[in-house]
Short mmCIF file of C-alpha atoms in Angstrom, two decimals:
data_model
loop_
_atom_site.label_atom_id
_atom_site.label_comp_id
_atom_site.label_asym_id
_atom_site.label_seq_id
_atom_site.Cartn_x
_atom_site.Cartn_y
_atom_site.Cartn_z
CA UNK A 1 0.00 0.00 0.00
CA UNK A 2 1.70 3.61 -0.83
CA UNK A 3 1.06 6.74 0.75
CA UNK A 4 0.53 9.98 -0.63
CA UNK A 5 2.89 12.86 0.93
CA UNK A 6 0.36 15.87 2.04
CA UNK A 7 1.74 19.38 1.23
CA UNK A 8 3.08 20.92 4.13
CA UNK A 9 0.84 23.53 5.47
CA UNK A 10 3.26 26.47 4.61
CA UNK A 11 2.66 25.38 0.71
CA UNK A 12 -0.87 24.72 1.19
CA UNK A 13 -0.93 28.74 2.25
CA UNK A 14 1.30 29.95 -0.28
CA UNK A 15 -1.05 28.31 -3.09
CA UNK A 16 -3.83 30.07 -1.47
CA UNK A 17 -2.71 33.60 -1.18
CA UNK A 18 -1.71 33.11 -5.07
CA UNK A 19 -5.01 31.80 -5.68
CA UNK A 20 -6.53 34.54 -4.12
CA UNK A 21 -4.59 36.96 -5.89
CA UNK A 22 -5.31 35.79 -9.39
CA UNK A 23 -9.27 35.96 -8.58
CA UNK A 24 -8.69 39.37 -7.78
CA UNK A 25 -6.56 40.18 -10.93
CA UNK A 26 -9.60 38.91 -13.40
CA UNK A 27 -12.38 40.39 -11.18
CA UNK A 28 -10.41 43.65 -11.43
CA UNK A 29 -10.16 43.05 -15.17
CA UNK A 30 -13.91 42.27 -15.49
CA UNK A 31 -15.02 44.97 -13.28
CA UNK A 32 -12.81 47.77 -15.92
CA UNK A 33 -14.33 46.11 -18.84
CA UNK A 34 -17.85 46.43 -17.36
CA UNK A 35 -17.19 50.12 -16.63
CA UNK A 36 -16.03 50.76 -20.51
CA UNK A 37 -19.10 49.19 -21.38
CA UNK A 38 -21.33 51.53 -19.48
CA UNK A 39 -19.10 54.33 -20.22
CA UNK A 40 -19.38 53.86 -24.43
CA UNK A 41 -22.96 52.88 -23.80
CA UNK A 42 -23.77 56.46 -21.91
CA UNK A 43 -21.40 58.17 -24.48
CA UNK A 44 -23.32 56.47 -27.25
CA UNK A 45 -26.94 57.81 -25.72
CA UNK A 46 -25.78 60.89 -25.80
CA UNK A 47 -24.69 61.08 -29.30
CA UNK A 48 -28.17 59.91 -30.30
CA UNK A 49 -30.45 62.89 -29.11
#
């Protein structure tokens, strides 16, 4: 029967904080696209009266 090692708990955290900070890079990136969406869209609206 063989074991499997367990990541030491130091790794484990390490893999989390980088984890973490990658879903905050794309949420970041969706959250600026959103905005220049609603931007062009109001600039758009505007155009058209």
């Amino acid at each position: 029967m063989t074991f499997m090692k367990h990541p030491s708990k130091q790794t484990q955290r390490g893999v989390s904080l980088i984890e973490v900070l990658v879903a905050l890079l794309v949420t970041s990136f969706g959250l600026l696209g959103m905005a220049a969406l609603q931007a062009r869209a109001i600039k758009g609206s505007h155009s058209s009266m």
